[in-house]
Amino acid sequence: MKSAMGFEVQVIESSFVTPSEPAPRKGLWLSSLDLWLANQGHTPTIYLYSSSNDAAAADHFFDVARLKEAMARALVAFYPLAGRLGVNDADGRIEISCNGEGALFVVARADDFTANDVKKFKPSPELRRLFVPLIEPLSIILAVQVTFLKCGGVVLGTALHHAAVDALSAFHFFQTWSAFSKHGDRATLELPCHDRDLLRARSPPTVHPDALLTFYPKHTFFDLSGPLAIKVFTISRDQVASLKYLCGGGTSTFCAVSALVWQCTCIARRLSPDSEARLTFPADLRQRMRPPLPSSYIGNAVFYLGITSTGQDIATEVLGSVAGRIRGAIDQMDDELVRSAIDYFEMAEMDSRPPRGTLSQTVLHIFSWLGRPQYDADFGWGKPELMSLAESQCGGFVNLMNDDDGAGNGGVRLHMCMEAVNIKEMEQLLYAKLALAAFATRKGTSYDDYLSR
């Protein structure tokens, strides 16, 4: 395959990896939260690995046979990922047919690419086309592509269907696969929980009257009225610390960074003072239910929370107040809200169309992998230098990730896709406010007191 920029990736082999031991063969029922996210299709990601370390030099770097054997072992426990999406004959509901047909495994070479070339790419259709396998048929749930670069490095491209897993479930699988590759028989395994009945709707489904004030059931997408731009911003550990200090004790990184991004976006978009500005984000419900879901639950255990205010309020409020709005929405997520959301989606008509286009300029959607184990995928040759989404396709979407290469230094990497006409001002505002926050923190005063002088 050849990219629009002239880069070429050559596919060497394509095969299916099946579980190494007999696995259950059955139809796996999907919860309403699985079905709600099914239209998002496969989530494409890339992991970038360098061969310039002792572990890589000591062994055959990214040995394909070893990777396949480890995946076959991991698929014994994660057997639904070796199945196919299908439809239950009795009720027409989408399900996973656990048939053991296997995960798609592609091996490729990119003799034009170095690791530094890959690092320069932003999430884009081109990045996905080069390093994430083309999935045919679309009923395949898991697909990976191992691409060897001319510098000796490797790009691991992955695609997992959202009907089967959320982000935490996906990382659990990659941790397991990489552990089998690195440690073999000595690998420790946290068995996944496949009991999706834990998220079955109540009978009859019941939605609390106040639930829709907090959770946000559906985004509305519009055709593009102008070009979109994708930018990757980095926020250092010290800048994150300044933001959290200014937002008040106990403020999480997610709340502090999201408050900053939302405020800067509202200003850059020049929303009218009385416009209805909305922030939405997925929230994990595993620990919000009573009793809590097992931490090893495999499936979609998220839904969107929403916060609404006027554009003027978000643009002019102190940053700590905006962060407090976000924290307040999260704090309202209790068992009743979770059950109401599950019941709502069980009754709602599902949208089969994939999300395309852009959100309204009054809406910003932030999803976060902060604190997730995305850098734990060490197959025996070291942790990845970079882990990233391969494609960001919708305007108004922001992704927050740890920017620490697994080293735990506390930085944040921010992928943003928004209208090109506003993104430059958004960037200027973001870094200007970060600089002022750092200065005010050093002076021992609040950001807002400093600005008022």
Short mmCIF file of C-alpha atoms in Angstrom, two decimals:
data_model
loop_
_atom_site.label_atom_id
_atom_site.label_comp_id
_atom_site.label_asym_id
_atom_site.label_seq_id
_atom_site.Cartn_x
_atom_site.Cartn_y
_atom_site.Cartn_z
CA MET A 1 0.00 0.00 0.00
CA LYS A 2 1.24 3.52 -0.81
CA SER A 3 0.39 6.70 1.08
CA ALA A 4 -0.58 10.07 -0.36
CA MET A 5 2.88 11.32 0.67
CA GLY A 6 4.62 8.58 -1.31
CA PHE A 7 5.49 6.33 1.62
CA GLU A 8 4.97 2.65 0.93
CA VAL A 9 4.21 -0.32 3.19
CA GLN A 10 4.56 -3.82 1.78
CA VAL A 11 2.43 -6.60 3.24
CA ILE A 12 4.49 -9.77 3.65
CA GLU A 13 1.90 -12.14 5.07
CA SER A 14 -1.64 -12.20 6.39
CA SER A 15 -3.07 -14.98 8.54
CA PHE A 16 -5.45 -15.72 11.38
CA VAL A 17 -4.36 -16.57 14.93
CA THR A 18 -6.76 -18.88 16.77
CA PRO A 19 -6.86 -19.79 20.49
CA SER A 20 -4.20 -22.36 21.38
CA GLU A 21 -6.69 -24.39 23.44
CA PRO A 22 -10.39 -25.14 23.01
CA ALA A 23 -12.50 -22.14 23.99
CA PRO A 24 -16.27 -21.77 24.56
CA ARG A 25 -18.30 -21.72 21.36
CA LYS A 26 -21.50 -19.78 21.85
CA GLY A 27 -23.30 -16.57 21.10
CA LEU A 28 -22.21 -13.87 23.56
CA TRP A 29 -25.02 -11.48 24.50
CA LEU A 30 -24.09 -7.78 24.29
CA SER A 31 -25.33 -5.15 26.72
CA SER A 32 -27.10 -1.98 25.66
CA LEU A 33 -23.85 -0.07 26.28
CA ASP A 34 -22.05 -2.39 23.84
CA LEU A 35 -24.74 -1.85 21.22
CA TRP A 36 -24.73 1.93 21.79
CA LEU A 37 -21.04 2.08 20.80
CA ALA A 38 -21.16 -0.57 18.08
CA ASN A 39 -21.51 2.00 15.30
CA GLN A 40 -18.06 3.39 16.13
CA GLY A 41 -16.52 0.31 14.55
CA HIS A 42 -12.86 -0.52 15.12
CA THR A 43 -10.66 1.71 17.27
CA PRO A 44 -7.29 2.11 15.49
CA THR A 45 -4.12 2.57 17.56
CA ILE A 46 -0.38 2.34 17.02
CA TYR A 47 2.49 1.39 19.32
CA LEU A 48 6.04 2.39 18.27
CA TYR A 49 8.98 0.29 19.46
CA SER A 50 12.71 0.93 19.16
CA SER A 51 15.27 -1.82 18.61
CA SER A 52 18.06 0.25 20.21
CA ASN A 53 18.05 -1.24 23.71
CA ASP A 54 19.68 -4.18 25.47
CA ALA A 55 16.53 -6.30 25.55
CA ALA A 56 16.01 -5.89 21.82
CA ALA A 57 19.65 -6.67 21.03
CA ALA A 58 19.61 -9.80 23.20
CA ASP A 59 16.82 -11.50 21.28
CA HIS A 60 15.33 -11.60 17.80
CA PHE A 61 13.42 -8.31 17.75
CA PHE A 62 9.67 -8.76 17.44
CA ASP A 63 9.87 -12.39 16.43
CA VAL A 64 6.63 -13.05 14.57
CA ALA A 65 6.33 -16.70 15.58
CA ARG A 66 6.73 -15.75 19.24
CA LEU A 67 4.10 -13.01 18.94
CA LYS A 68 1.62 -15.38 17.29
CA GLU A 69 2.15 -18.08 19.90
CA ALA A 70 1.62 -15.54 22.70
CA MET A 71 -1.53 -14.19 21.05
CA ALA A 72 -2.93 -17.71 20.65
CA ARG A 73 -2.44 -18.25 24.38
CA ALA A 74 -4.02 -14.90 25.27
CA LEU A 75 -7.05 -15.66 23.10
CA VAL A 76 -7.87 -18.69 25.24
CA ALA A 77 -8.94 -16.34 28.03
CA PHE A 78 -10.09 -13.55 25.68
CA TYR A 79 -11.96 -15.95 23.39
CA PRO A 80 -14.65 -13.45 22.23
CA LEU A 81 -11.91 -11.48 20.43
CA ALA A 82 -11.29 -14.52 18.24
CA GLY A 83 -14.96 -14.57 17.22
CA ARG A 84 -17.07 -12.58 14.79
CA LEU A 85 -19.85 -10.05 15.11
CA GLY A 86 -23.17 -11.63 14.21
CA VAL A 87 -26.91 -11.46 14.80
CA ASN A 88 -28.96 -13.61 17.14
CA ASP A 89 -31.48 -15.56 15.07
CA ALA A 90 -34.15 -15.42 17.77
CA ASP A 91 -34.37 -11.67 18.38
CA GLY A 92 -32.19 -10.02 15.72
CA ARG A 93 -29.91 -8.48 18.35
CA ILE A 94 -26.22 -8.03 17.54
CA GLU A 95 -24.02 -10.50 19.41
CA ILE A 96 -20.51 -11.95 19.29
CA SER A 97 -20.35 -15.39 17.74
CA CYS A 98 -17.58 -17.05 19.76
CA ASN A 99 -16.52 -19.43 16.99
CA GLY A 100 -12.73 -19.38 17.33
CA GLU A 101 -12.13 -18.22 13.75
CA GLY A 102 -9.28 -16.08 15.02
CA ALA A 103 -7.73 -12.63 15.00
CA LEU A 104 -6.28 -11.16 11.82
CA PHE A 105 -2.46 -10.94 11.99
CA VAL A 106 -0.62 -8.98 9.29
CA VAL A 107 3.16 -8.68 8.86
CA ALA A 108 4.52 -5.82 6.75
CA ARG A 109 7.68 -3.87 5.91
CA ALA A 110 8.15 -0.12 5.48
CA ASP A 111 11.60 0.41 3.99
CA ASP A 112 10.95 4.15 3.52
CA PHE A 113 10.18 4.78 7.20
CA THR A 114 12.18 5.39 10.33
CA ALA A 115 10.81 5.72 13.85
CA ASN A 116 11.33 9.49 13.64
CA ASP A 117 9.17 9.59 10.50
CA VAL A 118 6.37 7.82 12.35
CA LYS A 119 6.61 10.25 15.27
CA LYS A 120 5.97 13.17 12.89
CA PHE A 121 2.60 11.77 11.83
CA LYS A 122 -0.57 13.06 13.41
CA PRO A 123 -3.61 10.82 13.81
CA SER A 124 -5.01 10.71 10.29
CA PRO A 125 -6.57 8.44 7.67
CA GLU A 126 -3.11 8.09 6.13
CA LEU A 127 -1.50 6.91 9.37
CA ARG A 128 -4.28 4.37 9.79
CA ARG A 129 -4.02 3.18 6.20
CA LEU A 130 -0.30 2.55 6.51
CA PHE A 131 -0.03 0.83 9.87
CA VAL A 132 -3.45 -0.56 10.85
CA PRO A 133 -4.67 -3.59 8.90
CA LEU A 134 -7.50 -3.32 6.43
CA ILE A 135 -10.28 -5.37 7.98
CA GLU A 136 -12.35 -7.55 5.68
CA PRO A 137 -14.93 -8.68 6.54
CA LEU A 138 -15.94 -6.04 9.07
CA SER A 139 -17.27 -8.76 11.38
CA ILE A 140 -13.66 -9.50 12.44
CA ILE A 141 -13.24 -8.21 15.99
CA LEU A 142 -9.46 -8.06 16.46
CA ALA A 143 -6.78 -7.26 13.89
CA VAL A 144 -3.10 -6.36 14.30
CA GLN A 145 -0.30 -5.40 11.95
CA VAL A 146 3.42 -5.68 12.76
CA THR A 147 5.37 -3.34 10.48
CA PHE A 148 9.16 -3.50 10.43
CA LEU A 149 10.85 -0.14 9.74
CA LYS A 150 14.14 0.43 7.92
CA CYS A 151 15.73 1.71 11.16
CA GLY A 152 15.04 -1.62 12.86
CA GLY A 153 12.06 -0.33 14.82
CA VAL A 154 8.53 -1.71 14.72
CA VAL A 155 5.05 -0.22 14.54
CA LEU A 156 2.33 -2.37 16.05
CA GLY A 157 -1.00 -1.29 14.61
CA THR A 158 -4.15 -2.56 16.30
CA ALA A 159 -7.87 -2.48 15.66
CA LEU A 160 -10.49 -3.71 18.13
CA HIS A 161 -14.20 -3.42 17.51
CA HIS A 162 -15.91 -1.13 20.01
CA ALA A 163 -18.89 -3.46 20.32
CA ALA A 164 -16.57 -5.93 22.05
CA VAL A 165 -14.44 -3.76 24.34
CA ASP A 166 -13.89 -0.32 25.79
CA ALA A 167 -10.40 1.15 26.27
CA LEU A 168 -9.72 -0.46 29.66
CA SER A 169 -10.77 -3.88 28.34
CA ALA A 170 -8.54 -3.46 25.29
CA PHE A 171 -5.51 -2.57 27.39
CA HIS A 172 -6.19 -5.62 29.58
CA PHE A 173 -5.92 -7.81 26.48
CA PHE A 174 -2.70 -6.16 25.27
CA GLN A 175 -1.18 -6.51 28.74
CA THR A 176 -2.02 -10.22 28.67
CA TRP A 177 -0.73 -10.81 25.14
CA SER A 178 2.52 -8.97 25.83
CA ALA A 179 3.01 -10.78 29.16
CA PHE A 180 2.79 -14.18 27.42
CA SER A 181 5.31 -12.99 24.83
CA LYS A 182 7.72 -11.66 27.45
CA HIS A 183 7.40 -14.27 30.20
CA GLY A 184 5.96 -17.39 28.57
CA ASP A 185 4.82 -19.91 31.16
CA ARG A 186 5.84 -17.51 33.95
CA ALA A 187 3.28 -14.90 32.86
CA THR A 188 0.71 -13.93 35.47
CA LEU A 189 -2.81 -13.61 34.16
CA GLU A 190 -5.76 -11.66 35.55
CA LEU A 191 -8.65 -13.62 34.14
CA PRO A 192 -11.16 -11.45 32.28
CA CYS A 193 -14.80 -11.36 33.35
CA HIS A 194 -17.12 -12.00 30.37
CA ASP A 195 -20.40 -11.86 32.31
CA ARG A 196 -22.19 -9.10 30.41
CA ASP A 197 -25.41 -9.94 32.22
CA LEU A 198 -23.98 -7.71 34.95
CA LEU A 199 -25.04 -4.78 32.73
CA ARG A 200 -28.43 -6.15 31.73
CA ALA A 201 -31.29 -3.65 31.87
CA ARG A 202 -33.87 -3.82 34.63
CA SER A 203 -37.29 -5.31 33.98
CA PRO A 204 -39.07 -3.15 33.20
CA PRO A 205 -36.46 -0.55 32.17
CA THR A 206 -36.77 2.60 34.27
CA VAL A 207 -35.08 5.95 33.68
CA HIS A 208 -34.86 8.30 36.66
CA PRO A 209 -36.41 11.71 35.81
CA ASP A 210 -33.16 13.57 36.56
CA ALA A 211 -30.84 11.15 34.73
CA LEU A 212 -30.86 12.99 31.41
CA LEU A 213 -29.65 16.14 33.19
CA THR A 214 -26.33 14.39 33.81
CA PHE A 215 -25.69 11.71 31.23
CA TYR A 216 -25.59 12.57 27.56
CA PRO A 217 -27.07 9.89 25.31
CA LYS A 218 -26.14 10.95 21.78
CA HIS A 219 -23.99 13.31 19.75
CA THR A 220 -25.34 15.06 16.67
CA PHE A 221 -22.87 15.38 13.80
CA PHE A 222 -22.97 17.93 11.01
CA ASP A 223 -21.47 18.09 7.55
CA LEU A 224 -18.22 20.01 7.43
CA SER A 225 -18.61 23.72 6.70
CA GLY A 226 -14.84 24.18 6.45
CA PRO A 227 -11.61 22.24 6.85
CA LEU A 228 -10.69 20.47 10.08
CA ALA A 229 -7.24 20.51 11.62
CA ILE A 230 -5.56 18.00 13.91
CA LYS A 231 -2.99 19.18 16.43
CA VAL A 232 -1.05 17.38 19.12
CA PHE A 233 -0.26 19.49 22.19
CA THR A 234 1.97 18.48 25.07
CA ILE A 235 1.55 19.67 28.64
CA SER A 236 4.54 19.05 30.88
CA ARG A 237 4.45 17.56 34.36
CA ASP A 238 5.21 20.98 35.89
CA GLN A 239 2.44 22.63 33.88
CA VAL A 240 -0.02 19.95 34.98
CA ALA A 241 1.04 20.52 38.59
CA SER A 242 0.43 24.27 38.24
CA LEU A 243 -3.03 23.69 36.81
CA LYS A 244 -3.98 21.31 39.59
CA TYR A 245 -2.67 23.71 42.23
CA LEU A 246 -4.68 26.59 40.83
CA CYS A 247 -7.85 24.50 40.55
CA GLY A 248 -7.71 23.60 44.24
CA GLY A 249 -6.49 20.74 46.37
CA GLY A 250 -7.50 17.30 45.23
CA THR A 251 -8.33 18.31 41.65
CA SER A 252 -7.57 15.46 39.26
CA THR A 253 -5.41 15.85 36.18
CA PHE A 254 -8.44 15.09 34.02
CA CYS A 255 -10.60 17.81 35.60
CA ALA A 256 -7.84 20.44 35.52
CA VAL A 257 -6.74 19.81 31.92
CA SER A 258 -10.31 19.43 30.65
CA ALA A 259 -11.31 22.72 32.29
CA LEU A 260 -8.43 24.49 30.57
CA VAL A 261 -9.18 22.97 27.17
CA TRP A 262 -12.91 23.71 27.39
CA GLN A 263 -12.33 27.31 28.43
CA CYS A 264 -9.76 27.94 25.68
CA THR A 265 -11.99 26.34 23.07
CA CYS A 266 -15.01 28.45 24.03
CA ILE A 267 -12.91 31.62 23.75
CA ALA A 268 -11.27 30.62 20.45
CA ARG A 269 -14.63 29.78 18.92
CA ARG A 270 -16.02 33.18 19.97
CA LEU A 271 -19.26 31.73 21.21
CA SER A 272 -22.02 34.23 21.78
CA PRO A 273 -22.41 35.06 25.52
CA ASP A 274 -25.78 33.35 25.85
CA SER A 275 -24.98 30.30 23.72
CA GLU A 276 -25.34 26.88 25.33
CA ALA A 277 -21.83 25.45 25.66
CA ARG A 278 -21.60 21.75 26.41
CA LEU A 279 -18.74 19.48 27.46
CA THR A 280 -19.20 15.71 27.20
CA PHE A 281 -16.90 12.87 28.18
CA PRO A 282 -17.04 9.12 28.76
CA ALA A 283 -17.04 8.03 32.40
CA ASP A 284 -16.14 4.55 33.63
CA LEU A 285 -18.94 2.98 35.67
CA ARG A 286 -17.05 -0.04 37.06
CA GLN A 287 -16.67 1.42 40.55
CA ARG A 288 -19.93 3.41 40.47
CA MET A 289 -22.30 0.46 40.55
CA ARG A 290 -23.45 -1.30 43.70
CA PRO A 291 -21.99 -3.81 43.91
CA PRO A 292 -19.08 -2.60 41.76
CA LEU A 293 -18.27 -4.36 38.52
CA PRO A 294 -15.15 -6.54 38.62
CA SER A 295 -12.13 -4.50 37.54
CA SER A 296 -11.45 -7.23 34.96
CA TYR A 297 -14.88 -6.83 33.31
CA ILE A 298 -14.54 -7.10 29.52
CA GLY A 299 -16.99 -5.05 27.50
CA ASN A 300 -18.18 -1.46 27.41
CA ALA A 301 -18.56 -0.06 30.90
CA VAL A 302 -18.78 3.62 29.99
CA PHE A 303 -21.34 6.22 28.98
CA TYR A 304 -21.14 9.97 28.36
CA LEU A 305 -21.63 12.57 31.04
CA GLY A 306 -22.58 16.09 29.97
CA ILE A 307 -22.17 19.58 31.45
CA THR A 308 -23.98 22.59 30.05
CA SER A 309 -23.51 26.30 30.72
CA THR A 310 -23.43 29.55 28.80
CA GLY A 311 -20.43 30.24 26.61
CA GLN A 312 -19.76 33.42 28.58
CA ASP A 313 -19.68 31.63 31.93
CA ILE A 314 -17.16 29.02 30.77
CA ALA A 315 -15.00 31.65 29.04
CA THR A 316 -14.88 33.99 32.04
CA GLU A 317 -15.14 31.80 35.15
CA VAL A 318 -12.08 31.08 37.25
CA LEU A 319 -10.49 27.86 36.11
CA GLY A 320 -11.14 26.16 39.43
CA SER A 321 -14.86 26.78 39.02
CA VAL A 322 -14.90 25.16 35.57
CA ALA A 323 -12.97 22.18 36.95
CA GLY A 324 -15.50 22.01 39.79
CA ARG A 325 -18.36 21.72 37.29
CA ILE A 326 -16.63 18.69 35.75
CA ARG A 327 -15.94 17.14 39.13
CA GLY A 328 -19.55 17.72 40.15
CA ALA A 329 -20.87 15.78 37.15
CA ILE A 330 -18.56 12.86 37.94
CA ASP A 331 -19.64 12.88 41.60
CA GLN A 332 -23.29 12.50 40.55
CA MET A 333 -22.53 9.20 38.86
CA ASP A 334 -24.08 6.70 41.28
CA ASP A 335 -25.73 3.31 40.88
CA GLU A 336 -29.13 4.80 39.98
CA LEU A 337 -27.65 6.97 37.24
CA VAL A 338 -25.74 3.98 35.84
CA ARG A 339 -28.87 1.81 35.86
CA SER A 340 -30.92 4.58 34.27
CA ALA A 341 -28.37 4.95 31.46
CA ILE A 342 -28.35 1.19 30.82
CA ASP A 343 -32.16 1.15 30.76
CA TYR A 344 -32.32 4.20 28.50
CA PHE A 345 -30.09 2.63 25.86
CA GLU A 346 -32.00 -0.63 26.08
CA MET A 347 -35.15 1.25 25.05
CA ALA A 348 -33.53 3.71 22.61
CA GLU A 349 -33.27 3.18 18.90
CA MET A 350 -29.63 2.51 18.08
CA ASP A 351 -27.85 4.51 15.40
CA SER A 352 -26.10 2.20 12.94
CA ARG A 353 -24.36 5.03 11.08
CA PRO A 354 -20.70 5.58 11.96
CA PRO A 355 -19.94 9.03 13.41
CA ARG A 356 -18.67 11.33 10.67
CA GLY A 357 -18.36 15.09 10.29
CA THR A 358 -18.14 17.54 13.14
CA LEU A 359 -19.90 18.42 16.34
CA SER A 360 -21.58 21.79 16.75
CA GLN A 361 -19.08 24.49 17.74
CA THR A 362 -20.91 24.76 21.04
CA VAL A 363 -19.97 21.14 21.91
CA LEU A 364 -16.61 19.71 22.93
CA HIS A 365 -16.08 15.99 23.57
CA ILE A 366 -13.06 14.89 25.61
CA PHE A 367 -12.14 11.27 26.14
CA SER A 368 -9.29 10.29 28.37
CA TRP A 369 -6.78 7.47 28.61
CA LEU A 370 -5.04 9.18 31.51
CA GLY A 371 -3.88 6.62 34.05
CA ARG A 372 -4.60 3.74 31.67
CA PRO A 373 -1.90 1.09 31.15
CA GLN A 374 -1.32 1.87 27.48
CA TYR A 375 2.47 1.72 27.93
CA ASP A 376 2.41 -1.70 29.61
CA ALA A 377 2.54 -3.55 26.28
CA ASP A 378 6.12 -4.85 26.68
CA PHE A 379 6.48 -7.97 24.51
CA GLY A 380 9.98 -8.65 25.77
CA TRP A 381 11.85 -5.98 23.85
CA GLY A 382 11.02 -2.93 25.93
CA LYS A 383 8.04 -0.65 26.37
CA PRO A 384 6.73 1.41 23.46
CA GLU A 385 8.26 4.83 22.82
CA LEU A 386 4.89 6.08 21.65
CA MET A 387 1.30 4.95 21.85
CA SER A 388 -1.34 6.89 19.95
CA LEU A 389 -4.65 6.82 18.18
CA ALA A 390 -4.06 6.21 14.50
CA GLU A 391 -6.97 8.33 13.33
CA SER A 392 -9.13 11.16 14.65
CA GLN A 393 -12.04 11.64 12.32
CA CYS A 394 -14.59 13.93 14.00
CA GLY A 395 -14.36 17.65 14.63
CA GLY A 396 -14.78 18.69 18.25
CA PHE A 397 -13.09 15.57 19.66
CA VAL A 398 -10.15 15.68 22.08
CA ASN A 399 -8.12 12.76 23.42
CA LEU A 400 -6.03 13.05 26.60
CA MET A 401 -3.16 10.58 27.08
CA ASN A 402 -0.18 10.21 29.34
CA ASP A 403 2.91 11.71 27.71
CA ASP A 404 5.47 9.72 29.62
CA ASP A 405 6.54 6.72 27.50
CA GLY A 406 5.54 4.64 30.48
CA ALA A 407 8.05 6.41 32.72
CA GLY A 408 5.41 8.03 34.92
CA ASN A 409 6.61 11.61 34.61
CA GLY A 410 3.11 13.07 34.75
CA GLY A 411 2.92 14.89 31.42
CA VAL A 412 -0.17 14.92 29.18
CA ARG A 413 -0.42 14.62 25.40
CA LEU A 414 -3.53 16.15 23.89
CA HIS A 415 -4.87 15.16 20.45
CA MET A 416 -7.36 17.72 19.19
CA CYS A 417 -9.48 17.74 16.04
CA MET A 418 -11.40 20.96 15.44
CA GLU A 419 -12.19 23.54 12.80
CA ALA A 420 -8.95 24.79 11.22
CA VAL A 421 -10.00 28.44 11.42
CA ASN A 422 -9.95 28.33 15.25
CA ILE A 423 -7.26 25.86 16.19
CA LYS A 424 -4.33 28.28 16.01
CA GLU A 425 -5.96 30.66 18.47
CA MET A 426 -6.85 27.67 20.64
CA GLU A 427 -3.16 26.71 20.74
CA GLN A 428 -2.04 30.24 21.60
CA LEU A 429 -4.57 30.52 24.41
CA LEU A 430 -3.66 27.12 25.81
CA TYR A 431 0.04 27.84 26.14
CA ALA A 432 -0.47 31.43 27.26
CA LYS A 433 -2.70 30.29 30.11
CA LEU A 434 -0.25 27.53 31.00
CA ALA A 435 2.59 30.06 31.16
CA LEU A 436 0.56 32.41 33.36
CA ALA A 437 -0.45 29.51 35.59
CA ALA A 438 3.18 28.48 36.05
CA PHE A 439 4.22 32.07 36.86
CA ALA A 440 1.39 32.57 39.34
CA THR A 441 2.19 29.27 41.05
CA ARG A 442 5.83 30.27 41.49
CA LYS A 443 4.69 33.55 43.02
CA GLY A 444 2.44 31.71 45.44
CA THR A 445 -0.75 33.45 44.32
CA SER A 446 -3.78 32.30 42.39
CA TYR A 447 -3.94 32.58 38.64
CA ASP A 448 -7.02 34.77 38.80
CA ASP A 449 -5.58 37.07 41.48
CA TYR A 450 -2.50 37.48 39.33
CA LEU A 451 -4.59 38.41 36.27
CA SER A 452 -6.57 41.00 38.26
CA ARG A 453 -3.46 42.98 39.23
#
